[in-house]
PDB file of C-alpha atoms in Angstrom:
ATOM      1  CA  MET Z   1     -51.842  -5.511 102.092  1.00  0.00           C
ATOM      2  CA  ASN Z   2     -55.101  -5.392 103.581  1.00  0.00           C
ATOM      3  CA  ASN Z   3     -58.253  -5.288 102.074  1.00  0.00           C
ATOM      4  CA  ALA Z   4     -59.467  -2.393 101.362  1.00  0.00           C
ATOM      5  CA  GLN Z   5     -55.626  -1.325  99.211  1.00  0.00           C
ATOM      6  CA  MET Z   6     -56.659  -4.511  97.572  1.00  0.00           C
ATOM      7  CA  THR Z   7     -60.099  -3.227  96.247  1.00  0.00           C
ATOM      8  CA  ALA Z   8     -58.313   0.354  95.354  1.00  0.00           C
ATOM      9  CA  ARG Z   9     -55.863  -1.463  92.849  1.00  0.00           C
ATOM     10  CA  ILE Z  10     -58.336  -3.583  91.507  1.00  0.00           C
ATOM     11  CA  GLY Z  11     -60.899  -0.813  90.949  1.00  0.00           C
ATOM     12  CA  LEU Z  12     -57.826   1.477  89.643  1.00  0.00           C
ATOM     13  CA  PHE Z  13     -56.704  -1.188  87.081  1.00  0.00           C
ATOM     14  CA  PHE Z  14     -60.310  -1.872  86.275  1.00  0.00           C
ATOM     15  CA  LEU Z  15     -60.800   2.269  85.034  1.00  0.00           C
ATOM     16  CA  VAL Z  16     -57.506   2.012  82.938  1.00  0.00           C
ATOM     17  CA  GLY Z  17     -58.424  -0.539  81.468  1.00  0.00           C
ATOM     18  CA  ALA Z  18     -61.581   1.285  80.830  1.00  0.00           C
ATOM     19  CA  VAL Z  19     -60.049   4.406  79.747  1.00  0.00           C
ATOM     20  CA  LEU Z  20     -57.246   2.786  76.891  1.00  0.00           C
ATOM     21  CA  ILE Z  21     -60.269   0.897  75.370  1.00  0.00           C
ATOM     22  CA  TRP Z  22     -62.404   3.730  74.929  1.00  0.00           C
ATOM     23  CA  ILE Z  23     -59.097   5.925  73.684  1.00  0.00           C
ATOM     24  CA  THR Z  24     -58.051   3.210  71.324  1.00  0.00           C
ATOM     25  CA  PHE Z  25     -62.180   3.128  69.640  1.00  0.00           C
ATOM     26  CA  GLU Z  26     -62.115   6.594  69.537  1.00  0.00           C
ATOM     27  CA  ALA Z  27     -58.550   6.463  67.431  1.00  0.00           C
ATOM     28  CA  LEU Z  28     -59.564   3.696  65.063  1.00  0.00           C
ATOM     29  CA  HIS Z  29     -63.722   5.125  64.873  1.00  0.00           C
ATOM     30  CA  ASN Z  30     -63.283   7.215  61.265  1.00  0.00           C
ATOM     31  CA  GLY Z  31     -59.345   8.207  61.512  1.00  0.00           C
ATOM     32  CA  GLY Z  32     -59.129   9.729  64.898  1.00  0.00           C
ATOM     33  CA  PHE Z  33     -60.212  11.431  67.863  1.00  0.00           C
ATOM     34  CA  HIS Z  34     -61.102  14.743  65.702  1.00  0.00           C
ATOM     35  CA  ARG Z  35     -64.321  13.991  63.536  1.00  0.00           C
ATOM     36  CA  ASN Z  36     -66.268  16.921  63.420  1.00  0.00           C
ATOM     37  CA  SER Z  37     -62.794  19.146  62.472  1.00  0.00           C
ATOM     38  CA  GLY Z  38     -63.145  20.640  58.904  1.00  0.00           C
ATOM     39  CA  TYR Z  39     -65.827  21.163  57.233  1.00  0.00           C
ATOM     40  CA  THR Z  40     -68.899  19.224  55.446  1.00  0.00           C
ATOM     41  CA  LEU Z  41     -70.276  18.793  50.975  1.00  0.00           C
ATOM     42  CA  THR Z  42     -72.985  16.938  49.571  1.00  0.00           C
ATOM     43  CA  ALA Z  43     -73.144  14.934  47.005  1.00  0.00           C
ATOM     44  CA  ARG Z  44     -76.582  13.628  45.219  1.00  0.00           C
ATOM     45  CA  PHE Z  45     -75.868   9.992  43.297  1.00  0.00           C
ATOM     46  CA  GLU Z  46     -78.984   8.408  41.289  1.00  0.00           C
ATOM     47  CA  THR Z  47     -76.973   5.591  43.463  1.00  0.00           C
ATOM     48  CA  LEU Z  48     -74.024   5.070  45.786  1.00  0.00           C
ATOM     49  CA  LYS Z  49     -73.145   1.788  44.521  1.00  0.00           C
ATOM     50  CA  GLU Z  50     -72.536   0.761  47.899  1.00  0.00           C
ATOM     51  CA  LEU Z  51     -70.498   3.419  49.338  1.00  0.00           C
ATOM     52  CA  LYS Z  52     -70.673   3.081  53.098  1.00  0.00           C
ATOM     53  CA  VAL Z  53     -70.104   5.736  56.002  1.00  0.00           C
ATOM     54  CA  GLY Z  54     -66.696   5.757  56.734  1.00  0.00           C
ATOM     55  CA  ASP Z  55     -65.559   5.671  52.720  1.00  0.00           C
ATOM     56  CA  GLU Z  56     -62.552   7.782  51.602  1.00  0.00           C
ATOM     57  CA  VAL Z  57     -63.460  11.464  49.881  1.00  0.00           C
ATOM     58  CA  ARG Z  58     -59.848  11.173  47.512  1.00  0.00           C
ATOM     59  CA  MET Z  59     -58.809  14.092  45.335  1.00  0.00           C
ATOM     60  CA  ALA Z  60     -56.321  13.649  42.240  1.00  0.00           C
ATOM     61  CA  GLY Z  61     -55.381  10.517  44.345  1.00  0.00           C
ATOM     62  CA  VAL Z  62     -54.918  12.264  48.089  1.00  0.00           C
ATOM     63  CA  LEU Z  63     -57.301  11.358  50.863  1.00  0.00           C
ATOM     64  CA  VAL Z  64     -59.134  14.942  51.672  1.00  0.00           C
ATOM     65  CA  GLY Z  65     -61.756  13.315  53.635  1.00  0.00           C
ATOM     66  CA  SER Z  66     -64.548  10.536  54.519  1.00  0.00           C
ATOM     67  CA  VAL Z  67     -68.676   9.622  53.994  1.00  0.00           C
ATOM     68  CA  GLU Z  68     -69.936  10.926  56.842  1.00  0.00           C
ATOM     69  CA  THR Z  69     -73.091   9.259  56.534  1.00  0.00           C
ATOM     70  CA  THR Z  70     -75.887   8.152  53.156  1.00  0.00           C
ATOM     71  CA  SER Z  71     -79.084   8.601  53.151  1.00  0.00           C
ATOM     72  CA  LEU Z  72     -81.855   9.062  50.448  1.00  0.00           C
ATOM     73  CA  VAL Z  73     -83.329  12.567  50.021  1.00  0.00           C
ATOM     74  CA  ASN Z  74     -86.170  13.333  47.354  1.00  0.00           C
ATOM     75  CA  HIS Z  75     -85.239  10.010  45.693  1.00  0.00           C
ATOM     76  CA  ARG Z  76     -81.707  10.843  45.126  1.00  0.00           C
ATOM     77  CA  ALA Z  77     -78.772   9.181  46.959  1.00  0.00           C
ATOM     78  CA  GLU Z  78     -77.112  11.809  49.413  1.00  0.00           C
ATOM     79  CA  ALA Z  79     -73.686  10.958  50.665  1.00  0.00           C
ATOM     80  CA  VAL Z  80     -71.996  14.102  53.303  1.00  0.00           C
ATOM     81  CA  LEU Z  81     -69.057  14.827  52.678  1.00  0.00           C
ATOM     82  CA  ARG Z  82     -66.545  15.569  55.754  1.00  0.00           C
ATOM     83  CA  ILE Z  83     -62.934  17.414  54.186  1.00  0.00           C
ATOM     84  CA  GLY Z  84     -60.175  18.354  55.590  1.00  0.00           C
ATOM     85  CA  PRO Z  85     -60.198  22.146  57.551  1.00  0.00           C
ATOM     86  CA  GLU Z  86     -57.383  21.559  55.298  1.00  0.00           C
ATOM     87  CA  PHE Z  87     -58.226  20.442  52.374  1.00  0.00           C
ATOM     88  CA  LYS Z  88     -60.337  22.666  49.828  1.00  0.00           C
ATOM     89  CA  ILE Z  89     -62.283  21.604  46.737  1.00  0.00           C
ATOM     90  CA  ALA Z  90     -62.858  23.992  43.733  1.00  0.00           C
ATOM     91  CA  ARG Z  91     -66.236  24.528  42.486  1.00  0.00           C
ATOM     92  CA  ASP Z  92     -65.986  23.395  38.771  1.00  0.00           C
ATOM     93  CA  SER Z  93     -64.570  20.166  40.765  1.00  0.00           C
ATOM     94  CA  THR Z  94     -67.044  17.023  40.004  1.00  0.00           C
ATOM     95  CA  ALA Z  95     -67.792  14.425  42.572  1.00  0.00           C
ATOM     96  CA  THR Z  96     -67.400  10.542  41.092  1.00  0.00           C
ATOM     97  CA  ILE Z  97     -67.912   7.190  42.732  1.00  0.00           C
ATOM     98  CA  SER Z  98     -64.913   4.877  42.247  1.00  0.00           C
ATOM     99  CA  SER Z  99     -63.716   1.746  42.792  1.00  0.00           C
ATOM    100  CA  ALA Z 100     -60.362   0.296  43.930  1.00  0.00           C
ATOM    101  CA  GLY Z 101     -59.772  -2.540  41.524  1.00  0.00           C
ATOM    102  CA  LEU Z 102     -62.287  -4.784  41.155  1.00  0.00           C
ATOM    103  CA  LEU Z 103     -62.695  -6.397  44.364  1.00  0.00           C
ATOM    104  CA  GLY Z 104     -62.397  -2.715  46.084  1.00  0.00           C
ATOM    105  CA  THR Z 105     -63.940  -0.715  48.004  1.00  0.00           C
ATOM    106  CA  ASN Z 106     -65.710   2.360  46.577  1.00  0.00           C
ATOM    107  CA  TYR Z 107     -65.238   5.988  47.484  1.00  0.00           C
ATOM    108  CA  ILE Z 108     -65.786   9.392  46.166  1.00  0.00           C
ATOM    109  CA  SER Z 109     -63.197  10.995  44.197  1.00  0.00           C
ATOM    110  CA  PHE Z 110     -62.847  15.189  43.137  1.00  0.00           C
ATOM    111  CA  ASP Z 111     -60.823  15.441  40.073  1.00  0.00           C
ATOM    112  CA  LEU Z 112     -58.899  18.936  40.605  1.00  0.00           C
ATOM    113  CA  GLY Z 113     -61.158  21.848  38.643  1.00  0.00           C
ATOM    114  CA  THR Z 114     -58.846  25.410  39.335  1.00  0.00           C
ATOM    115  CA  VAL Z 115     -58.401  26.825  41.756  1.00  0.00           C
ATOM    116  CA  ASP Z 116     -60.118  30.234  40.710  1.00  0.00           C
ATOM    117  CA  GLN Z 117     -63.350  29.584  43.926  1.00  0.00           C
ATOM    118  CA  PHE Z 118     -64.171  27.531  46.724  1.00  0.00           C
ATOM    119  CA  TYR Z 119     -66.986  25.431  47.749  1.00  0.00           C
ATOM    120  CA  GLU Z 120     -68.134  26.784  51.003  1.00  0.00           C
ATOM    121  CA  PRO Z 121     -69.165  24.565  54.219  1.00  0.00           C
ATOM    122  CA  GLY Z 122     -72.269  22.608  53.335  1.00  0.00           C
ATOM    123  CA  ALA Z 123     -72.637  23.273  49.840  1.00  0.00           C
ATOM    124  CA  GLU Z 124     -73.405  20.807  47.199  1.00  0.00           C
ATOM    125  CA  VAL Z 125     -71.367  19.547  44.985  1.00  0.00           C
ATOM    126  CA  GLN Z 126     -71.230  18.433  40.838  1.00  0.00           C
ATOM    127  CA  THR Z 127     -71.634  14.750  40.863  1.00  0.00           C
ATOM    128  CA  LYS Z 128     -71.078  12.852  37.651  1.00  0.00           C
ATOM    129  CA  ALA Z 129     -72.645   9.140  37.279  1.00  0.00           C
ATOM    130  CA  SER Z 130     -69.526   6.958  36.308  1.00  0.00           C
ATOM    131  CA  ALA Z 131     -69.709   2.924  34.844  1.00  0.00           C
ATOM    132  CA  ASP Z 132     -71.310   0.239  37.598  1.00  0.00           C
ATOM    133  CA  LEU Z 133     -69.027  -3.530  36.477  1.00  0.00           C
ATOM    134  CA  ASN Z 134     -72.502  -4.864  37.403  1.00  0.00           C
ATOM    135  CA  SER Z 135     -73.937  -2.686  34.081  1.00  0.00           C
ATOM    136  CA  VAL Z 136     -70.972  -3.136  31.929  1.00  0.00           C
ATOM    137  CA  MET Z 137     -70.883  -6.564  32.417  1.00  0.00           C
ATOM    138  CA  ALA Z 138     -74.834  -6.771  31.871  1.00  0.00           C
ATOM    139  CA  GLN Z 139     -74.086  -5.083  28.712  1.00  0.00           C
ATOM    140  CA  ILE Z 140     -71.364  -7.456  27.764  1.00  0.00           C
ATOM    141  CA  GLY Z 141     -73.828  -9.691  28.471  1.00  0.00           C
ATOM    142  CA  ASP Z 142     -76.465  -7.746  26.059  1.00  0.00           C
ATOM    143  CA  LEU Z 143     -73.785  -7.069  23.349  1.00  0.00           C
ATOM    144  CA  SER Z 144     -72.718 -11.428  23.366  1.00  0.00           C
ATOM    145  CA  HIS Z 145     -75.900 -12.766  22.903  1.00  0.00           C
ATOM    146  CA  LYS Z 146     -76.614 -10.029  19.503  1.00  0.00           C
ATOM    147  CA  LEU Z 147     -73.535 -11.436  18.565  1.00  0.00           C
ATOM    148  CA  GLU Z 148     -74.407 -15.247  18.454  1.00  0.00           C
ATOM    149  CA  ALA Z 149     -77.604 -14.336  16.782  1.00  0.00           C
ATOM    150  CA  ALA Z 150     -75.381 -12.049  14.251  1.00  0.00           C
ATOM    151  CA  PHE Z 151     -72.981 -14.982  13.635  1.00  0.00           C
ATOM    152  CA  SER Z 152     -76.372 -17.790  13.584  1.00  0.00           C
ATOM    153  CA  SER Z 153     -77.752 -15.682  11.078  1.00  0.00           C
ATOM    154  CA  ILE Z 154     -74.352 -15.286   9.103  1.00  0.00           C
ATOM    155  CA  THR Z 155     -74.178 -19.173   9.280  1.00  0.00           C
ATOM    156  CA  ASN Z 156     -77.755 -19.874   8.007  1.00  0.00           C
ATOM    157  CA  VAL Z 157     -77.245 -17.390   5.019  1.00  0.00           C
ATOM    158  CA  THR Z 158     -73.716 -18.949   3.516  1.00  0.00           C
ATOM    159  CA  GLN Z 159     -74.155 -22.667   4.169  1.00  0.00           C
ATOM    160  CA  GLY Z 160     -78.375 -22.712   4.192  1.00  0.00           C
ATOM    161  CA  GLU Z 161     -81.097 -24.025   5.896  1.00  0.00           C
ATOM    162  CA  ASN Z 162     -84.672 -25.370   5.480  1.00  0.00           C
ATOM    163  CA  GLY Z 163     -83.055 -27.903   2.628  1.00  0.00           C
ATOM    164  CA  GLN Z 164     -82.465 -24.199   1.053  1.00  0.00           C
ATOM    165  CA  PRO Z 165     -78.847 -24.227  -0.733  1.00  0.00           C
ATOM    166  CA  GLY Z 166     -76.863 -21.356   1.033  1.00  0.00           C
ATOM    167  CA  LEU Z 167     -74.588 -18.918  -0.364  1.00  0.00           C
ATOM    168  CA  PHE Z 168     -71.658 -21.004  -1.067  1.00  0.00           C
ATOM    169  CA  GLN Z 169     -74.073 -23.953  -3.366  1.00  0.00           C
ATOM    170  CA  ARG Z 170     -75.610 -21.165  -5.556  1.00  0.00           C
ATOM    171  CA  LEU Z 171     -72.746 -19.309  -6.062  1.00  0.00           C
ATOM    172  CA  ASP Z 172     -71.251 -22.841  -6.786  1.00  0.00           C
ATOM    173  CA  LYS Z 173     -73.977 -23.697  -8.843  1.00  0.00           C
ATOM    174  CA  LEU Z 174     -73.320 -20.340 -11.280  1.00  0.00           C
TER     175      LEU Z 174
END
């Protein structure tokens, strides 16, 4: 083999490799080649709770799209959702941020709604705040402190404190 043929084969091998890498990247990035297929909807929340670009959008547990972008707009967190062209979201559907288990990723969940009217592409959807695991844990912590204080007060009343007789000692004297 001469030098020109070897150079041509190496160049062709490199070109085929680069095309395969590009195809693999496009196929794995955001679920496929058709990123722009479908339509967008906008959802605004007080907080996105670690929601990020590429996270799923589900309706009644069925994958219907993905989160395209996230941003802050007028002191509210905004997510632009890419919905597949075969899915229609009812106008009375509500979007919430849900979590896939305790340690799972977050996703946007739509309830089914009715099938009378549907959102137009680019519309802003109704949203509803959902309980955040961190805020629930903080409330449980506050509740435990309040219960501890209540049990301490009950103990002081029944057993007495500062040398004073408690409820049971007073009843015993009666």
